[in-house]
Amino acid sequence: KEMHVGHLRSTIIGDTLARALEFTGVEVKRLNHVGDWGTQFGMLIQHMEEEGVPFDASVGDLQQLYKDSKARFDAEGDFKKRAQQAVVKLQSGSEESLGRWGKICDASRKEFNKIYDRLDIEIEERGESFYNPLLKDLVEELRGSGVAELSDGAICIFVGGSEAPPLIIQKSDGGFGYATTDLAALRQRLTDESADWIIYVTDSGQSQHFKGVFSAARKCGWITDEASSYPKVDHVGFGLVLGEDGKRLRTRSGDVIKLADLLDEAVSRCKEQLVQREYEFAEDEEKLEEIAQQMGYSAIKYADLKQNKSSNYEFSFDRMLDLKGNTAVYLQYAHARVCSILSKARVANPGSDAGDASKIRVTCEPERALLSTICQFPEAVESTVEDLAPNRLCDYLYGLTSKFTDFYSECKVIGSEEEASRILMCEATLKVMRKCFAILGMEPLERI
């Protein structure tokens, strides 16, 4: 598949949490747990073979072929049997089937990586197929230890009392499901990776599933109930991205919006806005494209990250590209303004360095408010990590930027008696803003 708007939040929230943890000195392994195994591949491989379609087809063609194979799987009993046999063949390690499967995965992977490159996302792919060899032994081990038991032909782990649904780790037909894979993955991360803290970033609709998986892991003795003890696990569930009509964000025809199209639209609108404002580089197409990309990508990221992660939010290009208010565009303009002040200071005082100033002197309330906010940066990062909440850092960055705007409006910098001290304040603001931008995965603009 190609990435669509539904993949936006897990990608951006996960990346920011990883960056925040890395900033605090934690070693982070970023894993992309893709669905690269199972019945859907048997359906697709069988359908493509019968239709004579080459297995190195484009991802766009593969998406349509998958829809066609699913329709046949649901409607044609004979095809369903052949598709199921194709799954068995794949899972048994047939070289021909694995070769075909690999080509299909490569097509998706190429499209994923294009998006990750555009958004500056670093991630290691480790799909469900990686854990497939571990499933059979895990089920046997858990049944042997008494953690899992046979119930109505299926092997289950009973968690959360009699009213809670059991976690099925092997179906009555002998097949394995998501719960089995997720349990195997959890243990592999604890044992082979020596993980202290495992953070799952998915939509909130999977909260109940992970609650069951975590309860099963506690029953196995892999993790404890103590929130402060390690190793520990957390599920970061997030809400939906909605259109301005309050419904799931889709195209006019009702299709899911491709993430690449969403990014293209953001860049196009930023470019149009820059041209309308007649900036000096508006005639430089290459520079215009570069700045529009930085602004557009940061606008999409920030509009998402500033939300309470568990809430649904309405996606609006007009709101996210507003020059005023809590938007990435406002933050980018403020950052460029700080850079401009410092650049003018160097021109006005060639050869001088703000480091030559003896110290910062506080002479008015806007200075005091700005410095106080700068000093709150460590607490903002700590809050972001402790609560796994990127919006905490967004709130801090917007607050810092607002305090700088007040300072700049009321306090003359260049040519004032307090110039040296105020340049130091500008430099401190710039450093903290850039740290925030980096954690949020936004590339700051020095000139707009």
Coordinates of C-alpha atoms in Angstrom, one line a residue:
K1 CA 0.0 0.0 0.0
E2 CA 0.9 3.7 -0.2
M3 CA 0.9 5.7 3.0
H4 CA -2.3 7.6 3.5
V5 CA -3.5 10.3 5.9
G6 CA -4.3 7.6 8.5
H7 CA -0.5 6.9 8.8
L8 CA 0.3 10.5 9.5
R9 CA -0.1 10.6 13.3
S10 CA 1.8 7.4 14.2
T11 CA 4.7 8.6 12.0
I12 CA 4.9 12.1 13.4
I13 CA 4.1 11.4 17.0
G14 CA 6.4 8.4 17.1
D15 CA 9.3 10.4 15.6
T16 CA 8.9 13.3 18.0
L17 CA 8.8 11.0 21.1
A18 CA 11.9 9.2 19.8
R19 CA 13.7 12.6 19.3
A20 CA 12.6 13.8 22.8
L21 CA 13.9 10.6 24.4
E22 CA 17.2 10.8 22.4
F23 CA 17.6 14.4 23.5
T24 CA 17.5 13.3 27.1
G25 CA 20.2 10.8 26.5
V26 CA 18.2 7.6 26.0
E27 CA 19.2 5.1 23.4
V28 CA 16.1 4.6 21.2
K29 CA 15.4 1.8 18.7
R30 CA 12.8 3.0 16.2
L31 CA 10.8 0.1 14.8
N32 CA 8.2 0.2 12.0
H33 CA 6.0 -2.9 12.7
V34 CA 4.4 -3.2 9.3
G35 CA 1.8 -5.8 8.3
D36 CA 3.9 -7.7 5.8
W37 CA 2.6 -11.2 6.4
G38 CA -0.7 -13.2 6.4
T39 CA -3.7 -14.1 4.3
Q40 CA -3.7 -10.8 2.3
F41 CA -0.5 -11.8 0.6
G42 CA -1.8 -15.3 -0.3
M43 CA -4.8 -13.7 -1.9
L44 CA -2.7 -11.2 -3.9
I45 CA -0.1 -13.7 -5.0
Q46 CA -2.7 -16.2 -6.2
H47 CA -4.7 -13.5 -8.0
M48 CA -1.7 -12.1 -9.7
E49 CA -0.5 -15.5 -10.8
E50 CA -3.9 -16.3 -12.3
E51 CA -4.2 -13.0 -14.0
G52 CA -0.6 -13.2 -15.4
V53 CA 0.4 -9.9 -13.8
P54 CA 4.2 -9.4 -13.3
F55 CA 5.1 -9.4 -9.6
D56 CA 7.2 -6.2 -9.9
A57 CA 4.1 -4.1 -10.6
S58 CA 3.9 -0.6 -9.3
V59 CA 2.4 0.0 -5.9
G60 CA -0.6 1.8 -7.5
D61 CA -1.3 -1.3 -9.6
L62 CA -0.8 -3.6 -6.6
Q63 CA -3.4 -1.6 -4.6
Q64 CA -6.0 -2.2 -7.3
L65 CA -5.0 -5.8 -7.7
Y66 CA -5.4 -6.3 -3.9
K67 CA -9.0 -4.8 -4.0
D68 CA -9.8 -7.2 -6.9
S69 CA -8.3 -10.2 -5.0
K70 CA -10.3 -9.4 -1.9
A71 CA -13.5 -9.2 -3.9
R72 CA -12.8 -12.6 -5.4
F73 CA -11.8 -14.0 -2.0
D74 CA -15.1 -12.9 -0.5
A75 CA -17.2 -14.0 -3.5
E76 CA -15.6 -17.1 -5.0
G77 CA -15.2 -20.2 -2.7
D78 CA -12.8 -22.0 -5.1
F79 CA -10.5 -19.0 -5.3
K80 CA -10.6 -18.6 -1.5
K81 CA -9.3 -22.2 -1.1
R82 CA -6.6 -21.6 -3.7
A83 CA -5.6 -18.4 -1.9
Q84 CA -5.4 -20.2 1.5
Q85 CA -3.2 -22.8 -0.1
A86 CA -1.0 -20.0 -1.4
V87 CA -0.7 -18.7 2.2
V88 CA 0.4 -22.1 3.4
K89 CA 2.9 -22.3 0.6
L90 CA 4.3 -18.9 1.6
Q91 CA 4.5 -19.7 5.3
S92 CA 6.1 -23.0 4.6
G93 CA 9.1 -21.2 3.0
S94 CA 8.5 -21.8 -0.8
E95 CA 11.3 -20.0 -2.6
E96 CA 9.0 -19.0 -5.4
S97 CA 6.4 -17.7 -3.1
L98 CA 8.9 -15.8 -0.9
G99 CA 10.4 -14.2 -4.1
R100 CA 7.0 -13.0 -5.2
W101 CA 6.2 -11.8 -1.6
G102 CA 9.5 -9.9 -1.5
K103 CA 8.8 -8.0 -4.7
I104 CA 5.4 -6.9 -3.4
C105 CA 6.9 -5.7 -0.2
D106 CA 9.7 -3.9 -2.1
A107 CA 7.1 -1.9 -4.0
S108 CA 5.5 -0.7 -0.8
R109 CA 8.8 0.0 0.9
K110 CA 9.9 2.3 -1.9
E111 CA 6.8 4.4 -1.5
F112 CA 7.2 4.4 2.3
N113 CA 10.8 5.6 2.1
K114 CA 9.9 8.5 -0.2
I115 CA 7.6 9.8 2.5
Y116 CA 10.1 9.2 5.3
D117 CA 12.8 11.1 3.3
R118 CA 10.5 14.0 2.8
L119 CA 9.6 14.2 6.5
D120 CA 13.1 13.4 7.7
I121 CA 12.0 10.3 9.5
E122 CA 14.6 7.7 10.5
I123 CA 13.0 4.3 11.2
E124 CA 13.9 0.6 10.9
E125 CA 11.4 -1.7 9.3
R126 CA 10.7 -4.9 11.2
G127 CA 7.4 -6.4 10.0
E128 CA 5.3 -9.2 11.3
S129 CA 7.2 -11.7 9.1
F130 CA 10.3 -11.2 11.4
Y131 CA 8.4 -12.8 14.3
N132 CA 6.7 -15.6 12.4
P133 CA 9.4 -18.2 13.2
L134 CA 8.9 -17.5 16.9
L135 CA 5.2 -18.1 17.1
K136 CA 4.9 -21.9 17.3
D137 CA 7.5 -22.3 20.0
L138 CA 6.0 -19.5 22.0
V139 CA 2.5 -21.0 22.0
E140 CA 3.9 -24.4 23.1
E141 CA 5.9 -22.8 25.8
L142 CA 3.0 -20.8 27.2
R143 CA 0.7 -23.8 27.1
G144 CA 3.3 -26.0 28.8
S145 CA 3.8 -23.5 31.6
G146 CA 0.0 -23.2 32.2
V147 CA -0.2 -19.6 31.2
A148 CA -2.2 -20.5 28.1
E149 CA -5.0 -23.1 28.0
L150 CA -7.3 -24.8 25.5
S151 CA -10.8 -23.3 25.2
D152 CA -13.3 -24.2 22.5
G153 CA -10.5 -25.6 20.3
A154 CA -8.4 -22.4 20.5
I155 CA -5.4 -21.8 22.8
C156 CA -6.1 -18.7 25.0
I157 CA -4.6 -16.7 27.8
F158 CA -7.3 -15.6 30.2
V159 CA -6.6 -12.1 31.5
G160 CA -8.5 -9.4 33.4
G161 CA -11.1 -11.5 35.2
S162 CA -14.0 -13.7 33.9
E163 CA -15.8 -10.9 32.1
A164 CA -12.7 -9.8 29.9
P165 CA -12.3 -11.6 26.6
P166 CA -9.4 -14.1 26.5
L167 CA -6.4 -13.4 24.4
I168 CA -6.4 -16.0 21.6
I169 CA -2.8 -17.0 20.7
Q170 CA -3.7 -19.9 18.4
K171 CA -7.0 -20.2 16.6
S172 CA -9.0 -23.5 16.4
D173 CA -7.8 -23.9 12.8
G174 CA -4.2 -23.7 14.0
G175 CA -3.5 -20.2 12.7
F176 CA -1.9 -17.4 14.6
G177 CA -3.2 -13.9 14.9
Y178 CA -2.1 -10.4 15.8
A179 CA -2.0 -11.2 19.6
T180 CA 0.5 -14.0 19.0
T181 CA 2.7 -11.8 16.9
D182 CA 2.5 -9.0 19.4
L183 CA 3.4 -11.2 22.3
A184 CA 6.3 -12.7 20.4
A185 CA 7.5 -9.2 19.5
L186 CA 7.2 -8.0 23.0
R187 CA 9.3 -10.8 24.4
Q188 CA 11.9 -10.5 21.6
R189 CA 12.3 -6.9 22.4
L190 CA 12.8 -7.6 26.1
T191 CA 15.2 -10.5 25.7
D192 CA 17.1 -9.9 22.4
E193 CA 17.0 -6.1 22.4
S194 CA 17.2 -5.7 26.3
A195 CA 14.6 -3.0 26.1
D196 CA 13.8 -1.1 29.3
W197 CA 10.8 0.7 27.9
I198 CA 8.6 -0.3 25.0
I199 CA 6.3 2.4 23.6
Y200 CA 3.6 1.4 21.1
V201 CA 2.3 4.3 18.9
T202 CA -1.0 3.3 17.2
D203 CA -4.6 4.6 16.9
S204 CA -6.7 4.5 20.0
G205 CA -8.9 1.8 18.5
Q206 CA -6.2 -0.7 19.4
S207 CA -6.2 0.2 23.1
Q208 CA -8.2 -2.8 24.2
H209 CA -6.0 -5.1 22.1
F210 CA -2.8 -3.8 23.8
K211 CA -4.4 -3.9 27.2
G212 CA -4.9 -7.6 26.7
V213 CA -1.3 -8.1 25.3
F214 CA 0.2 -6.3 28.3
S215 CA -1.9 -8.2 30.8
A216 CA -0.8 -11.5 29.2
A217 CA 2.8 -10.3 29.4
R218 CA 2.3 -9.6 33.1
K219 CA 0.8 -13.1 33.6
C220 CA 3.9 -14.5 31.9
G221 CA 6.1 -12.6 34.4
W222 CA 7.8 -10.6 31.7
I223 CA 6.8 -7.2 33.1
T224 CA 5.3 -6.0 36.4
D225 CA 2.3 -3.9 37.5
E226 CA 4.7 -1.3 39.0
A227 CA 4.6 1.9 36.9
S228 CA 8.0 3.0 38.1
S229 CA 9.8 -0.3 37.6
Y230 CA 11.6 -1.5 34.5
P231 CA 11.1 -3.1 32.0
K232 CA 7.8 -1.4 31.3
V233 CA 5.4 -0.9 28.4
D234 CA 3.1 1.9 27.2
H235 CA 0.6 2.3 24.5
V236 CA 0.3 5.8 23.0
G237 CA -3.1 5.9 21.4
F238 CA -4.1 8.7 19.2
G239 CA -7.4 10.0 17.7
L240 CA -8.5 10.4 14.1
V241 CA -7.6 13.1 11.5
L242 CA -11.0 14.6 10.5
G243 CA -12.0 16.9 7.6
E244 CA -13.7 20.2 8.4
D245 CA -17.0 18.5 8.1
G246 CA -16.2 16.5 11.2
K247 CA -15.9 13.2 9.3
R248 CA -12.8 11.1 8.4
L249 CA -10.5 13.1 6.1
R250 CA -11.1 11.8 2.6
T251 CA -11.1 13.0 -1.1
R252 CA -14.3 14.4 -2.6
S253 CA -14.9 10.9 -4.2
G254 CA -14.7 9.3 -0.8
D255 CA -11.3 7.7 -1.2
V256 CA -8.6 7.9 1.5
I257 CA -6.2 10.8 0.9
K258 CA -2.6 9.7 0.0
L259 CA -0.1 11.2 2.4
A260 CA 2.1 12.3 -0.6
D261 CA -0.8 14.3 -2.0
L262 CA -1.4 15.9 1.4
L263 CA 2.3 17.0 1.5
D264 CA 2.2 18.2 -2.1
E265 CA -0.9 20.4 -1.3
A266 CA 0.8 21.9 1.8
V267 CA 3.9 22.8 -0.2
S268 CA 1.8 24.2 -3.1
R269 CA -0.2 26.4 -0.7
C270 CA 2.9 27.7 1.0
K271 CA 4.5 28.5 -2.3
E272 CA 1.4 30.5 -3.4
Q273 CA 1.4 32.4 -0.1
L274 CA 5.1 33.3 -0.5
V275 CA 4.6 34.5 -4.0
Q276 CA 1.5 36.6 -3.0
R277 CA 3.6 38.3 -0.3
E278 CA 6.3 39.2 -2.9
Y279 CA 9.3 38.1 -1.0
E280 CA 12.7 38.9 -2.6
F281 CA 13.3 35.2 -3.6
A282 CA 9.8 34.8 -5.1
E283 CA 11.4 34.8 -8.6
D284 CA 14.0 32.1 -7.6
E285 CA 12.0 29.0 -8.3
E286 CA 14.5 26.6 -6.6
K287 CA 14.7 28.7 -3.4
L288 CA 11.0 29.2 -3.4
E289 CA 10.4 25.4 -3.6
E290 CA 12.9 24.8 -0.8
I291 CA 11.4 27.2 1.6
A292 CA 7.8 26.2 0.7
Q293 CA 8.8 22.5 1.5
Q294 CA 10.3 23.4 4.9
M295 CA 7.3 25.5 5.8
G296 CA 4.7 23.1 4.4
Y297 CA 6.1 20.0 6.1
S298 CA 6.6 21.8 9.4
A299 CA 3.0 23.1 9.2
I300 CA 1.6 19.6 8.8
K301 CA 3.7 18.2 11.6
Y302 CA 3.0 21.0 14.1
A303 CA -0.7 21.1 13.4
D304 CA -0.8 17.4 14.4
L305 CA 1.7 17.5 17.3
K306 CA 0.1 20.5 19.1
Q307 CA -3.1 18.5 19.6
N308 CA -3.9 16.3 22.6
K309 CA -2.8 13.0 21.1
S310 CA -5.8 11.1 22.2
S311 CA -8.3 13.5 20.7
N312 CA -9.6 13.6 17.1
Y313 CA -8.8 16.9 15.3
E314 CA -10.0 18.7 12.2
F315 CA -7.4 19.1 9.5
S316 CA -7.5 22.6 7.9
F317 CA -4.9 24.0 5.6
D318 CA -6.2 27.6 6.2
R319 CA -5.7 27.3 9.9
M320 CA -2.4 25.6 9.8
L321 CA -0.9 28.1 7.4
D322 CA -2.2 31.2 9.3
L323 CA 0.6 33.7 10.0
K324 CA -1.0 34.4 13.4
G325 CA -1.7 32.2 16.3
N326 CA -0.3 28.8 17.3
T327 CA 0.9 27.6 13.9
A328 CA 4.3 26.5 12.5
V329 CA 4.2 29.3 10.1
Y330 CA 4.0 31.9 12.9
L331 CA 6.9 30.0 14.7
Q332 CA 9.0 30.0 11.5
Y333 CA 8.5 33.8 11.0
A334 CA 9.5 34.4 14.6
H335 CA 12.6 32.3 14.2
A336 CA 13.6 34.1 11.0
R337 CA 13.1 37.4 12.9
V338 CA 15.5 36.4 15.6
C339 CA 18.0 35.4 13.0
S340 CA 17.5 38.8 11.3
I341 CA 18.2 40.7 14.5
L342 CA 21.4 38.8 15.2
S343 CA 22.5 39.2 11.6
K344 CA 21.9 43.0 11.7
A345 CA 23.8 43.1 15.0
R346 CA 26.8 41.6 13.4
V347 CA 26.7 44.1 10.6
A348 CA 26.3 47.0 13.0
N349 CA 29.2 45.8 15.1
P350 CA 31.6 43.9 12.8
G351 CA 34.1 41.8 14.7
S352 CA 32.1 41.9 17.9
D353 CA 30.7 38.8 19.7
A354 CA 27.8 38.7 22.1
G355 CA 30.0 36.5 24.2
D356 CA 32.1 39.6 24.9
A357 CA 29.2 41.0 27.0
S358 CA 29.8 40.5 30.6
K359 CA 26.4 39.4 31.6
I360 CA 22.6 39.7 31.0
R361 CA 21.0 42.6 32.7
V362 CA 17.2 42.5 33.3
T363 CA 15.8 46.0 33.1
C364 CA 12.1 45.5 32.3
E365 CA 9.2 43.0 32.6
P366 CA 9.3 41.7 28.9
E367 CA 13.0 40.7 29.4
R368 CA 12.2 39.0 32.7
A369 CA 9.2 37.1 31.2
L370 CA 11.3 36.0 28.2
L371 CA 14.2 34.8 30.4
S372 CA 11.9 33.0 32.8
T373 CA 10.3 31.1 29.9
I374 CA 13.7 30.2 28.5
C375 CA 14.7 28.6 31.8
Q376 CA 11.5 26.4 31.7
F377 CA 12.8 24.5 28.7
P378 CA 14.1 21.5 30.7
E379 CA 10.8 21.0 32.4
A380 CA 9.0 21.2 29.1
V381 CA 11.1 18.3 27.7
E382 CA 10.7 16.3 30.9
S383 CA 6.9 16.7 30.8
T384 CA 6.9 15.7 27.1
V385 CA 8.8 12.5 27.9
E386 CA 7.1 11.6 31.2
D387 CA 3.6 11.9 29.7
L388 CA 4.5 10.9 26.2
A389 CA 2.8 14.0 25.0
P390 CA 4.4 16.1 22.2
N391 CA 1.8 18.9 22.7
R392 CA 3.6 19.8 25.9
L393 CA 6.6 20.9 23.9
C394 CA 4.4 22.6 21.3
D395 CA 2.7 24.6 24.1
Y396 CA 6.1 25.6 25.5
L397 CA 7.5 26.6 22.1
Y398 CA 4.5 28.8 21.3
G399 CA 4.7 30.4 24.8
L400 CA 8.4 31.1 24.3
T401 CA 7.8 32.6 20.8
S402 CA 4.9 34.8 22.2
K403 CA 7.2 36.1 25.0
F404 CA 9.9 36.9 22.5
T405 CA 7.4 38.8 20.3
D406 CA 6.4 40.8 23.3
F407 CA 10.0 41.5 24.1
Y408 CA 10.9 42.5 20.6
S409 CA 7.8 44.8 20.4
E410 CA 8.7 46.7 23.6
C411 CA 12.5 46.5 23.8
K412 CA 14.9 48.0 21.2
V413 CA 17.8 45.7 20.7
I414 CA 20.3 47.2 18.2
G415 CA 21.5 50.7 19.1
S416 CA 20.1 50.6 22.7
E417 CA 22.1 51.0 25.9
E418 CA 21.2 47.4 26.6
E419 CA 22.2 46.1 23.2
A420 CA 24.9 43.6 24.4
S421 CA 22.6 42.1 27.1
R422 CA 19.6 41.9 24.7
I423 CA 21.6 40.2 22.0
L424 CA 22.5 37.5 24.5
M425 CA 18.7 37.1 25.2
C426 CA 18.1 36.8 21.5
E427 CA 20.8 34.2 21.1
A428 CA 19.5 32.2 24.1
T429 CA 16.0 32.4 22.5
L430 CA 17.3 31.2 19.2
K431 CA 19.2 28.2 20.8
V432 CA 16.1 27.0 22.7
M433 CA 13.8 27.5 19.7
R434 CA 16.1 25.4 17.5
K435 CA 16.2 22.7 20.1
C436 CA 12.4 22.6 20.1
F437 CA 12.3 22.6 16.3
A438 CA 14.7 19.7 16.2
I439 CA 12.7 17.6 18.7
L440 CA 9.5 18.3 16.8
G441 CA 11.2 17.3 13.5
M442 CA 10.8 20.8 12.0
E443 CA 13.6 22.4 10.0
P444 CA 13.9 26.1 11.0
L445 CA 14.0 28.9 8.4
E446 CA 16.6 31.6 8.8
R447 CA 15.1 33.8 6.1
I448 CA 11.6 34.1 4.7

